CSV table of C-alpha atoms in Angstrom, one decimal:
chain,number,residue,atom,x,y,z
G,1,UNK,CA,16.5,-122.6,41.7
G,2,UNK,CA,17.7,-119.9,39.1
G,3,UNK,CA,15.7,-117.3,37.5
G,4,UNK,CA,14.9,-118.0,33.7
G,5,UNK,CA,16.9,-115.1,31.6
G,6,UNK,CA,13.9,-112.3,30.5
G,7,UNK,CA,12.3,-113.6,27.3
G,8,UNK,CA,12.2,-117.0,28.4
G,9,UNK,CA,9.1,-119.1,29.7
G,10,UNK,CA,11.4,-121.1,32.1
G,11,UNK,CA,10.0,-123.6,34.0
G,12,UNK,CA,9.5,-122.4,37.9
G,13,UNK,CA,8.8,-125.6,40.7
G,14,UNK,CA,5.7,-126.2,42.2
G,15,UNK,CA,5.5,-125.8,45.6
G,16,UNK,CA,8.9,-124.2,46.7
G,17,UNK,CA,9.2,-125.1,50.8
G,18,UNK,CA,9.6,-121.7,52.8
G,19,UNK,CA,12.6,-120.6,53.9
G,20,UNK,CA,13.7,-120.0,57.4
G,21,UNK,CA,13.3,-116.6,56.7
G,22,UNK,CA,10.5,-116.3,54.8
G,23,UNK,CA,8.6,-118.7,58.1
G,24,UNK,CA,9.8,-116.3,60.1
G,25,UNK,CA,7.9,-113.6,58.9
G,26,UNK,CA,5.1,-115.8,58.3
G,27,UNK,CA,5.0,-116.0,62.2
G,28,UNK,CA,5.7,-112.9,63.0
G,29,UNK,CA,3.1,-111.9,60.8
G,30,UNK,CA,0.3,-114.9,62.3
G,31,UNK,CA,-0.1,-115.2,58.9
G,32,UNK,CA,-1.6,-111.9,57.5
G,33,UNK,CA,0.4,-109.9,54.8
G,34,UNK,CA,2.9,-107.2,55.5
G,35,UNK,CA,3.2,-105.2,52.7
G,36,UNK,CA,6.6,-104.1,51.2
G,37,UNK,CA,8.4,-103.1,47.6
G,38,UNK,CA,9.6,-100.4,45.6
G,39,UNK,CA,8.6,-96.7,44.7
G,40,UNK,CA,9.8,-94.8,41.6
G,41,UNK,CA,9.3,-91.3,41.4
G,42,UNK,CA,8.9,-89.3,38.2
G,43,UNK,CA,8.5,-86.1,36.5
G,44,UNK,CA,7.8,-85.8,32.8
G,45,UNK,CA,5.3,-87.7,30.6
G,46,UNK,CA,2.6,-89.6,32.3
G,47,UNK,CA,2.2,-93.5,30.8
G,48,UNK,CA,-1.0,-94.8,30.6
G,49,UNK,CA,-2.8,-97.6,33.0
G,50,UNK,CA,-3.6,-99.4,29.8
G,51,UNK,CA,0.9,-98.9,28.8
G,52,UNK,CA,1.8,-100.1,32.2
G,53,UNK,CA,-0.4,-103.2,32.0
G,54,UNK,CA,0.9,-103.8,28.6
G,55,UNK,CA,4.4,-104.1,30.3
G,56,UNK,CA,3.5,-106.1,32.6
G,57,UNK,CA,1.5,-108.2,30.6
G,58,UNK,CA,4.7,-108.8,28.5
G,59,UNK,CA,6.4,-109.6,31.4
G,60,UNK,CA,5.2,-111.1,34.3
G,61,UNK,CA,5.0,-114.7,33.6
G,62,UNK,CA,9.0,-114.4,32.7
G,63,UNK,CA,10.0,-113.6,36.0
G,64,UNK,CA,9.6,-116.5,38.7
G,65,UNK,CA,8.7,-114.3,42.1
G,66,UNK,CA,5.8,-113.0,40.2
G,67,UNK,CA,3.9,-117.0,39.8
G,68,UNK,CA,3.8,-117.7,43.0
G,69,UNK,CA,1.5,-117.2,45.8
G,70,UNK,CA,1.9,-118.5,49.3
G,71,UNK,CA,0.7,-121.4,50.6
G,72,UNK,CA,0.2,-120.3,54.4
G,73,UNK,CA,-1.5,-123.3,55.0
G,74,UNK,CA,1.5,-125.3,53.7
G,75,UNK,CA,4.2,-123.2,54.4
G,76,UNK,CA,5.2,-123.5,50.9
G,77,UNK,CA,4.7,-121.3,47.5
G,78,UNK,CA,2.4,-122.4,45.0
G,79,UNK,CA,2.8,-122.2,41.0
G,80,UNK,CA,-0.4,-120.0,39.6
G,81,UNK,CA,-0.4,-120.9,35.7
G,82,UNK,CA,-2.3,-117.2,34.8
G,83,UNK,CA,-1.5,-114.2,35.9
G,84,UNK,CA,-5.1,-111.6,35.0
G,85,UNK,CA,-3.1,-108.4,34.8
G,86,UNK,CA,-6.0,-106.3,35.4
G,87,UNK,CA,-6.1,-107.5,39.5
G,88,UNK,CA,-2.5,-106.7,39.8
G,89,UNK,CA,-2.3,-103.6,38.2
G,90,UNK,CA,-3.8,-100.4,39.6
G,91,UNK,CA,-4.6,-96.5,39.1
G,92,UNK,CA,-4.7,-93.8,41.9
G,93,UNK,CA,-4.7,-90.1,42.0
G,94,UNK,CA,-3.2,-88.0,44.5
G,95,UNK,CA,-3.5,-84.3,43.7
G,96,UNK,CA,-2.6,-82.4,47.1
G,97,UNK,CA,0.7,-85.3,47.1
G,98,UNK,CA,3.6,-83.7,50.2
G,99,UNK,CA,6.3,-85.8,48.2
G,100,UNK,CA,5.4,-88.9,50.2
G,101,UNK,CA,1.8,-90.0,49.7
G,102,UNK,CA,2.1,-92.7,47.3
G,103,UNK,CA,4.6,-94.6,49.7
G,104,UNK,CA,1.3,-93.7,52.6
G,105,UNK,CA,-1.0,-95.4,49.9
G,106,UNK,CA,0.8,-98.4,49.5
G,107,UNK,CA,1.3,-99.1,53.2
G,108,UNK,CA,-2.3,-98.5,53.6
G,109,UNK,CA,-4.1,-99.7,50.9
G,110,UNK,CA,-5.3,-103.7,51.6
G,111,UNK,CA,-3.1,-106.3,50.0
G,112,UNK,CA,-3.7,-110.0,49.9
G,113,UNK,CA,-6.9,-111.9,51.2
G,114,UNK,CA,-7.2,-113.8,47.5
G,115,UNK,CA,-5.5,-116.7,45.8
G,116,UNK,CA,-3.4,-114.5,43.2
G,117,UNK,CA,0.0,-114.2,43.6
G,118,UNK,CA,0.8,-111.7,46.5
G,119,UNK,CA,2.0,-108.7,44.5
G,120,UNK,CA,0.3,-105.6,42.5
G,121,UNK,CA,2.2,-102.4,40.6
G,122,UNK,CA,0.1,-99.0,41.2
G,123,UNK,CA,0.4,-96.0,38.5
G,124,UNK,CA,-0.2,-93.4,41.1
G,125,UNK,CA,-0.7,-89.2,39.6
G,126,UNK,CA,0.9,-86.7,41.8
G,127,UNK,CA,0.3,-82.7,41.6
G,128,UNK,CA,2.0,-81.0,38.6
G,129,UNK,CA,2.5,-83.9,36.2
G,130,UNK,CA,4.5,-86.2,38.7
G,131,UNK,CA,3.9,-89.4,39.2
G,132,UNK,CA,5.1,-92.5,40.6
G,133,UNK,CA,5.3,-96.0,40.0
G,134,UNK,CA,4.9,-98.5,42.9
G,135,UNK,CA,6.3,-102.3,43.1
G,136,UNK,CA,4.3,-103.8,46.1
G,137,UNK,CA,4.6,-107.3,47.1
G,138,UNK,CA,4.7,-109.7,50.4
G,139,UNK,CA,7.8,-109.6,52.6
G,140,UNK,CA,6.8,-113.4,53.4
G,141,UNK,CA,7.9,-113.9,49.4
G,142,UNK,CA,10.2,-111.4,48.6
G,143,UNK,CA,13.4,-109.3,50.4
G,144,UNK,CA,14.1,-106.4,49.8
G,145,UNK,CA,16.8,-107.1,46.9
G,146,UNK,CA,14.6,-109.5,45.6
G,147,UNK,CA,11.7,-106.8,45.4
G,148,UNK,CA,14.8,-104.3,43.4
G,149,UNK,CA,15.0,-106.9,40.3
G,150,UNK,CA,11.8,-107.6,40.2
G,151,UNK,CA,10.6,-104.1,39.8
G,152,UNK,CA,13.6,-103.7,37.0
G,153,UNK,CA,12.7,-107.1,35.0
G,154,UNK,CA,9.2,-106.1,35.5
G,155,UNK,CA,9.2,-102.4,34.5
G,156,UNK,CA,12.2,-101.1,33.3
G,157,UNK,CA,12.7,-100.9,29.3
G,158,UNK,CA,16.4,-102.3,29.5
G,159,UNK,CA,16.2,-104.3,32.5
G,160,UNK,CA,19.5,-105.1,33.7
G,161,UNK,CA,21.9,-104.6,36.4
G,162,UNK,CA,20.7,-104.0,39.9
G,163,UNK,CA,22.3,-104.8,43.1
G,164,UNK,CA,25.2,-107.1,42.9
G,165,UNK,CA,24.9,-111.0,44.2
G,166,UNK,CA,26.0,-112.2,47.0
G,167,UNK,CA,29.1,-114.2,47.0
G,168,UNK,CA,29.9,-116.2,50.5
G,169,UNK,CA,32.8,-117.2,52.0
G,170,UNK,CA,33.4,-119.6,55.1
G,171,UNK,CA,32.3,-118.5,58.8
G,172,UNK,CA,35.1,-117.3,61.0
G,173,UNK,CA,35.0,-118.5,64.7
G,174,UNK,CA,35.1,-114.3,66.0
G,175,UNK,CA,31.8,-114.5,63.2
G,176,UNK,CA,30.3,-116.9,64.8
G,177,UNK,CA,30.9,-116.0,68.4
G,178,UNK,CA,29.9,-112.6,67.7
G,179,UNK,CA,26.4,-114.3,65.8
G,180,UNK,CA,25.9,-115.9,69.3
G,181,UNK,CA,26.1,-112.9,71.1
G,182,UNK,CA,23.6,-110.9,69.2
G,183,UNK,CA,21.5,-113.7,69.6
G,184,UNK,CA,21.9,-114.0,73.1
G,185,UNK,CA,21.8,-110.2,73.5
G,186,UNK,CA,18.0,-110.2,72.1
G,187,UNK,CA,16.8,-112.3,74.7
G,188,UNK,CA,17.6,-110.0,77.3
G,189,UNK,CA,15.9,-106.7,78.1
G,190,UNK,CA,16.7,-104.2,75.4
G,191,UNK,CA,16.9,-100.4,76.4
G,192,UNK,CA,15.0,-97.7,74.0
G,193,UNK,CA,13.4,-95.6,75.7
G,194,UNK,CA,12.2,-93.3,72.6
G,195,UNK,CA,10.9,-95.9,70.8
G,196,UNK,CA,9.2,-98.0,73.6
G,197,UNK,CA,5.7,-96.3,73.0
G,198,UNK,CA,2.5,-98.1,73.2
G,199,UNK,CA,1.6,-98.7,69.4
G,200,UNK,CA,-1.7,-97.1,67.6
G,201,UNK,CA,-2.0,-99.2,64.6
G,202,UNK,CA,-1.5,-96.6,62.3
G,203,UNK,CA,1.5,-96.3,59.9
G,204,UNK,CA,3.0,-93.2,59.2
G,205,UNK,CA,6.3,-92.0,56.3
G,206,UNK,CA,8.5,-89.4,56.0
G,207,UNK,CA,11.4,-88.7,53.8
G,208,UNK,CA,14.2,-86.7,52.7
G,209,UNK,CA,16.5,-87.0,50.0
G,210,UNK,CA,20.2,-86.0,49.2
G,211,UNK,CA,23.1,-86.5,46.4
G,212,UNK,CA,24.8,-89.7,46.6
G,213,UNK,CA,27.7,-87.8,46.1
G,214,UNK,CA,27.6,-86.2,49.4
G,215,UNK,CA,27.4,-89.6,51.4
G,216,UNK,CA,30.5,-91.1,49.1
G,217,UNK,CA,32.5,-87.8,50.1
G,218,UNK,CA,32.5,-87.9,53.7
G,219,UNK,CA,32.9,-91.7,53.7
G,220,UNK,CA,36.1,-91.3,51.5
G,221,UNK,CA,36.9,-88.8,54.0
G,222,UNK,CA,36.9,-90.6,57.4
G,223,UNK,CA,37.3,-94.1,55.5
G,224,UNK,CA,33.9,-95.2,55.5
G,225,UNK,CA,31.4,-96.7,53.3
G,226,UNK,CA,28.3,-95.0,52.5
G,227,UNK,CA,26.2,-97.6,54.9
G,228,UNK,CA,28.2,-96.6,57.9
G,229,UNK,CA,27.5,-93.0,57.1
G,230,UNK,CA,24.4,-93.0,56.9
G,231,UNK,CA,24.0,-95.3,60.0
G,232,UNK,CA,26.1,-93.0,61.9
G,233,UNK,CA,24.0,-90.1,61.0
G,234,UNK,CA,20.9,-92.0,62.3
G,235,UNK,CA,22.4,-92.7,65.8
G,236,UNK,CA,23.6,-89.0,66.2
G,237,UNK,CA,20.0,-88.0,64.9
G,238,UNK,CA,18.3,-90.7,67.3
G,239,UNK,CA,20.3,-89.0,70.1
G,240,UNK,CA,19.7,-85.3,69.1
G,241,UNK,CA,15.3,-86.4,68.8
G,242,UNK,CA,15.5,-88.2,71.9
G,243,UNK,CA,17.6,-85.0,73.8
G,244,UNK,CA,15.2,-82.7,72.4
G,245,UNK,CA,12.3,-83.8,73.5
G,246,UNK,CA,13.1,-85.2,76.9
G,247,UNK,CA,16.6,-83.8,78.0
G,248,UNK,CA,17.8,-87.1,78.5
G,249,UNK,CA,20.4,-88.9,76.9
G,250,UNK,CA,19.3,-92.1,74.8
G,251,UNK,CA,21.6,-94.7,75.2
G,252,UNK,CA,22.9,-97.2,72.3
G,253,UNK,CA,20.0,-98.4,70.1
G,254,UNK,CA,19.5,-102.0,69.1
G,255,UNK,CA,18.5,-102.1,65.6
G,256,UNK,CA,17.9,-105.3,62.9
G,257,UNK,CA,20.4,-104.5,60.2
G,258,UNK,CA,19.6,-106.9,57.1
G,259,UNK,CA,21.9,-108.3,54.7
G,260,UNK,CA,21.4,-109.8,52.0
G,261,UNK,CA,22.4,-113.5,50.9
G,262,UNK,CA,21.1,-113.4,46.8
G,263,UNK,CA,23.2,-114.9,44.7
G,264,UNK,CA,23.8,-114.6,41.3
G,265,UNK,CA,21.1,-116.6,39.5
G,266,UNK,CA,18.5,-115.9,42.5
G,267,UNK,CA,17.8,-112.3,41.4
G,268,UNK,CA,14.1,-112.8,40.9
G,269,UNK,CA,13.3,-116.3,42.8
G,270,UNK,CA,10.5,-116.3,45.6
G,271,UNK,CA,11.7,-116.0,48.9
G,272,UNK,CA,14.2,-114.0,51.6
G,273,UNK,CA,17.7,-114.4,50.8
G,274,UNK,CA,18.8,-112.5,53.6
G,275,UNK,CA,19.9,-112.9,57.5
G,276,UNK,CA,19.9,-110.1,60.2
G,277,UNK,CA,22.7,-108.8,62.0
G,278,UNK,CA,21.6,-106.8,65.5
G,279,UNK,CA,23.5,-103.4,65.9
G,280,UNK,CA,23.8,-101.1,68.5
G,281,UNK,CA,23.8,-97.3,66.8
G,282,UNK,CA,25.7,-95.2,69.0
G,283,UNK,CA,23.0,-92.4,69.8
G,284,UNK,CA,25.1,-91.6,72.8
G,285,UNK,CA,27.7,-90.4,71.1
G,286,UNK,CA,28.8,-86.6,71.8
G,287,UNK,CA,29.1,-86.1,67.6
G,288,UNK,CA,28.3,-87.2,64.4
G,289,UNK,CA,32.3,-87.9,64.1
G,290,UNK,CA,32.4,-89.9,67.5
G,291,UNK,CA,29.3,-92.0,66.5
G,292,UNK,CA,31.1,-92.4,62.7
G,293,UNK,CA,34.4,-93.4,64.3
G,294,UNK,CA,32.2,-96.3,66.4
G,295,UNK,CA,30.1,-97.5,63.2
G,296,UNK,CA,33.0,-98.0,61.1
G,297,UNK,CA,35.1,-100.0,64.0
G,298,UNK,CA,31.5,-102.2,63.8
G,299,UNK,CA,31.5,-102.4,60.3
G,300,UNK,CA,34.9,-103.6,60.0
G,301,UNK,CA,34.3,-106.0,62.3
G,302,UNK,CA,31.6,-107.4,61.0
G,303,UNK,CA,33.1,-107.5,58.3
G,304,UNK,CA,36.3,-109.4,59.1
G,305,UNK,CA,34.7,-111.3,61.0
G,306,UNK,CA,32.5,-112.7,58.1
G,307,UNK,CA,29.6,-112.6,60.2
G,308,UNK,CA,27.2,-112.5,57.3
G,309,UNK,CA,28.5,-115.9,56.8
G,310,UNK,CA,28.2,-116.9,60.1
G,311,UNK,CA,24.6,-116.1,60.6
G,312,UNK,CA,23.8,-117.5,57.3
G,313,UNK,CA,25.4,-120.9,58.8
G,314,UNK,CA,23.3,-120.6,62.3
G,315,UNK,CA,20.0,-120.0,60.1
G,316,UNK,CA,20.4,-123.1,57.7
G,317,UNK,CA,22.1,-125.3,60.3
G,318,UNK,CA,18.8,-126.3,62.1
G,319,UNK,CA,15.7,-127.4,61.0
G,320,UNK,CA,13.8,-124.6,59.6
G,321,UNK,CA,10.9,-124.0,62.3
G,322,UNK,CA,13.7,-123.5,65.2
G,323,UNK,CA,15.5,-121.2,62.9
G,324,UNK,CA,11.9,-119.7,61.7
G,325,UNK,CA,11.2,-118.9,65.8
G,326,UNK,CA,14.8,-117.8,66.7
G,327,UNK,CA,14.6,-115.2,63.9
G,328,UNK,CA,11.6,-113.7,65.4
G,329,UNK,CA,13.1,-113.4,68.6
G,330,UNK,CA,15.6,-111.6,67.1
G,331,UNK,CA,13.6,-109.0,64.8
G,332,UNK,CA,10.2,-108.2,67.0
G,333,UNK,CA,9.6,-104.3,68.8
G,334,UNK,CA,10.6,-106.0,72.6
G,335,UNK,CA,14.3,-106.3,71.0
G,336,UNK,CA,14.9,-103.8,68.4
G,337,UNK,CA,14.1,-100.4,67.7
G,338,UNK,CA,13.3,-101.8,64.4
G,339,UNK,CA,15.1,-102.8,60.8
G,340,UNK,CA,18.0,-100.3,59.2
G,341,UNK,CA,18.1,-100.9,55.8
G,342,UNK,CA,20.2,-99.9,53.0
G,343,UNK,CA,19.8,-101.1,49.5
G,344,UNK,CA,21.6,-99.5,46.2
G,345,UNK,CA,19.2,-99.9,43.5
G,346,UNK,CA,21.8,-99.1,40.5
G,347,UNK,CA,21.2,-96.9,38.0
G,348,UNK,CA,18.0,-95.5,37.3
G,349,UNK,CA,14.7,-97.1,36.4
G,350,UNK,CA,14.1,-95.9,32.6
G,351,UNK,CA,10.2,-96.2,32.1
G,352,UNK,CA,8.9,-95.2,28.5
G,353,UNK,CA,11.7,-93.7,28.1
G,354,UNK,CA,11.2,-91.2,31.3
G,355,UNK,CA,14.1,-91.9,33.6
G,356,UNK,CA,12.6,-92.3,37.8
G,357,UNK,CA,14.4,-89.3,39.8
G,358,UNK,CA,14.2,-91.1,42.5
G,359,UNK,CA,13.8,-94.6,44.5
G,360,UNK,CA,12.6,-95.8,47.9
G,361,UNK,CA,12.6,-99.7,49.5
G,362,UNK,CA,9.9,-99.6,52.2
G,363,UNK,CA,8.0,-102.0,54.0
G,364,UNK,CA,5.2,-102.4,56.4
G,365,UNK,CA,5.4,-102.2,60.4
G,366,UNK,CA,4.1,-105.8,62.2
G,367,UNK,CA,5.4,-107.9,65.4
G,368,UNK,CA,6.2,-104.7,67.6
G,369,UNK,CA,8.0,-102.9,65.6
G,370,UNK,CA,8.1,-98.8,66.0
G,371,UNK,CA,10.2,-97.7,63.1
G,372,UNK,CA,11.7,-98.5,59.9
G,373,UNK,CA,14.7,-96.3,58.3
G,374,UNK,CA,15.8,-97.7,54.9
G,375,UNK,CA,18.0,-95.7,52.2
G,376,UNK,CA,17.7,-96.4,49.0
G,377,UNK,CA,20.4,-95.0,46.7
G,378,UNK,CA,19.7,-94.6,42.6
G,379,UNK,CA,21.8,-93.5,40.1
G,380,UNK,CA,23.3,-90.0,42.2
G,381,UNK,CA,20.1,-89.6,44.2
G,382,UNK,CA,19.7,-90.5,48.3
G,383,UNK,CA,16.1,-91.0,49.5
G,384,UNK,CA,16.3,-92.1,53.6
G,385,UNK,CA,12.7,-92.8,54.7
G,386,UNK,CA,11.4,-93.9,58.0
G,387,UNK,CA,8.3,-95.8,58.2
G,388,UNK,CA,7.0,-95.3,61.9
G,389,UNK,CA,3.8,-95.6,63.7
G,390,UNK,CA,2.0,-92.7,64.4
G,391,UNK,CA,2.6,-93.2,68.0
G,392,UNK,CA,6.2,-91.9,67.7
G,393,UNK,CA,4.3,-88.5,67.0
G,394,UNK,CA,7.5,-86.2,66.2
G,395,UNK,CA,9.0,-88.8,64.2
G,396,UNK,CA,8.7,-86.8,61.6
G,397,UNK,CA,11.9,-84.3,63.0
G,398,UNK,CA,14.4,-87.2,61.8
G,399,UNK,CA,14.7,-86.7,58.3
G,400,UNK,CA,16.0,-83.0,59.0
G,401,UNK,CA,18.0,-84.2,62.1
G,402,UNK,CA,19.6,-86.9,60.2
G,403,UNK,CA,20.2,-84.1,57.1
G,404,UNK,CA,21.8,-81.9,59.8
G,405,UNK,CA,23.9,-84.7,61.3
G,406,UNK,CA,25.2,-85.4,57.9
G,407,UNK,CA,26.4,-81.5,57.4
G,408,UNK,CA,28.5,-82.0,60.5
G,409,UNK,CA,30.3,-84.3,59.2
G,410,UNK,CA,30.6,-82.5,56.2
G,411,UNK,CA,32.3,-80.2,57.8
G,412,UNK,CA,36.3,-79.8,57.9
């Protein structure tokens, strides 16, 4: 199914099957919502509610992912006919904001439970005239990428570009192999000691941001792309938390690295173009440089290797329920630390003519998981976030560890 251009009425299916992906999180979920989308932050004039529902209003029924709810009953997604703009589109105030409470809210604040389509857009007042404006959705309907074109054919006022689309090529037999073994590898006992914690429930964010620039500059120095940087400064931060506050060494950390699968044409369609690729970050590396060297000698592999191509195969080769179950084994808190995500949003959201400084891609915690880093690049601006529950209780010393990890390898 391809999206309708913007300005068109199109024609969307009624009901669209799940996908192996989106069953998966369907039951890894047992059903209930887990929350994810975008945040735009912004300084300068403050729209209106009544402005932003006037947008959306304009918009919403163009853009397929947006008239559908989900069927859980049916494992499917429904066609809604009317969309009541007022339900989906919300007001909050946050005077005594750190930087990072709208992302808090939207993590927090109930979503689903109704038979409207699963998504809402939050206008949300910050201290000093900033604000932010807040794409939330289902992850059962929507991936990450997905949720980026949304948010632009939703809310920006010349909404085009975005991340690039996906174009395959065939599996290689070293793809494939290596698909297996990461499969394999999740069924067996997965060491983490910093993030094996018994869970409290309660979902906590931090953030930091940088200039793209900085990332592109030590990848063009060491001949890596700004994904392994910023994966490599993770595992050297993991390693530098972890030593700090237990004197131990943590060994390599299995992660859930997703990659996307949209194509051109699927920008805005319901479901989860995506497949997931388990990493180990090398936290035991001695150096930011050592653990750099070791990403990049993944990455190129992986990327050789085609495995994107070869897990896409293994998920679409079965029927979808096997596939559906496998994925969960693969992306639940007994085998990973959690999901690494990385997602380049494009250039900036312009909204009423105000320009967002900065973007984040988050999502909610559910089947285990500890922790979720993502990066979200826009325009020259870095944001890394990690989404952890509160049981991880000095999570919070990883946005400056990963910011000092990156400074070392800044360094001639």
């Amino acid at each position: 199914m391809h999206a309708p251009h913007l300005g068109t009425d199109g024609g969307p299916p009624t009901p669209v099957p799940m996908g192996t992906a989106d069953l998966a999180y369907h039951l890894a979920m047992r059903g209930e919502p887990l929350p994810a989308g975008f945040l735009f932050a912004f300084s300068g004039p403050v729209p209106t509610l009544a402005s932003v529902r006037a947008r959306v209003a304009e918009r919403a029924h163009r853009i397929p992912a947006l008239r559908y709810r989900i069927d859980r009953e049916g494992r499917a997604f429904s066609r809604v006919e009317g969309i009541d703009v007022e339900r989906h589109v919300h007001e909050a105030w946050l005077p005594g904001d750190d930087g990072s409470g709208a992302g808090r809210l939207m993590l927090s604040r109930p979503s689903g439970g109704d038979d409207r389509p699963p998504w809402d857009v939050w206008l949300v007042h910050g201290p000093g005239g900033e604000h932010s404006l807040c794409y939330r959705t289902d992850h059962t309907l929507q991936d990450g990428i997905g949720a980026a074109h949304t948010a632009r054919a939703l809310l920006d006022d010349e909404p085009v570009g975005g991340p690039p689309g996906y174009h395959g090529g065939r599996p290689t037999a070293r793809g494939l192999a290596s698909a297996a073994g990461g499969l394999a590898a999740s069924f067996r006992h997965s060491d983490k000691p910093a993030f094996d914690v018994p869970l409290s429930g309660r979902t906590g964010l931090c953030q930091t941001v940088v200039p793209v620039a900085r990332l592109r500059a030590v990848g063009r120095a060491h001949g890596a792309t700004v994904n392994d940087v910023f994966l490599a400064a993770l595992a050297h931060a993991v390693g530098a938390w972890h030593r700090k506050n237990t004197g131990a060494a943590h060994p390599p950390l299995p992660v859930a690295v997703p990659m996307s699968v949209r194509a051109p044409g699927e920008e805005c369609v319901p479901g989860n173009r995506i497949v997931v690729a388990r990493v180990l970050l090398p936290c035991d590396a001695p150096s930011p440089r050592h653990a750099l060297s070791r990403v990049v000698a993944r990455s190129d592999g992986m990327r050789t290797g085609r495995l994107r191509e070869s897990l896409r195969l293994m998920q679409t080769a079965g029927p979808r329920g096997i596939g559906a179950r496998v994925g969960t084994r693969v992306v639940n808190g007994r085998a990973v630390a959690g999901p690494v995500s990385s997602v380049n949003f494009g250039t900036a959201l312009v909204h009423q003519g105000n320009a967002a400084r900065r973007s984040v891609v988050w999502s909610g915690l559910g089947a285990g998981i500890r922790c979720l880093v993502t990066l979200t690049s826009q325009h020259d601006t870095a944001c890394l976030a990690v989404i952890h529950d509160e049981a991880l209780t000095t999570a919070d010393e990883l946005p400056d560890l990963w910011l000092a990890s990156l400074l070392e390898l800044e360094q001639p």
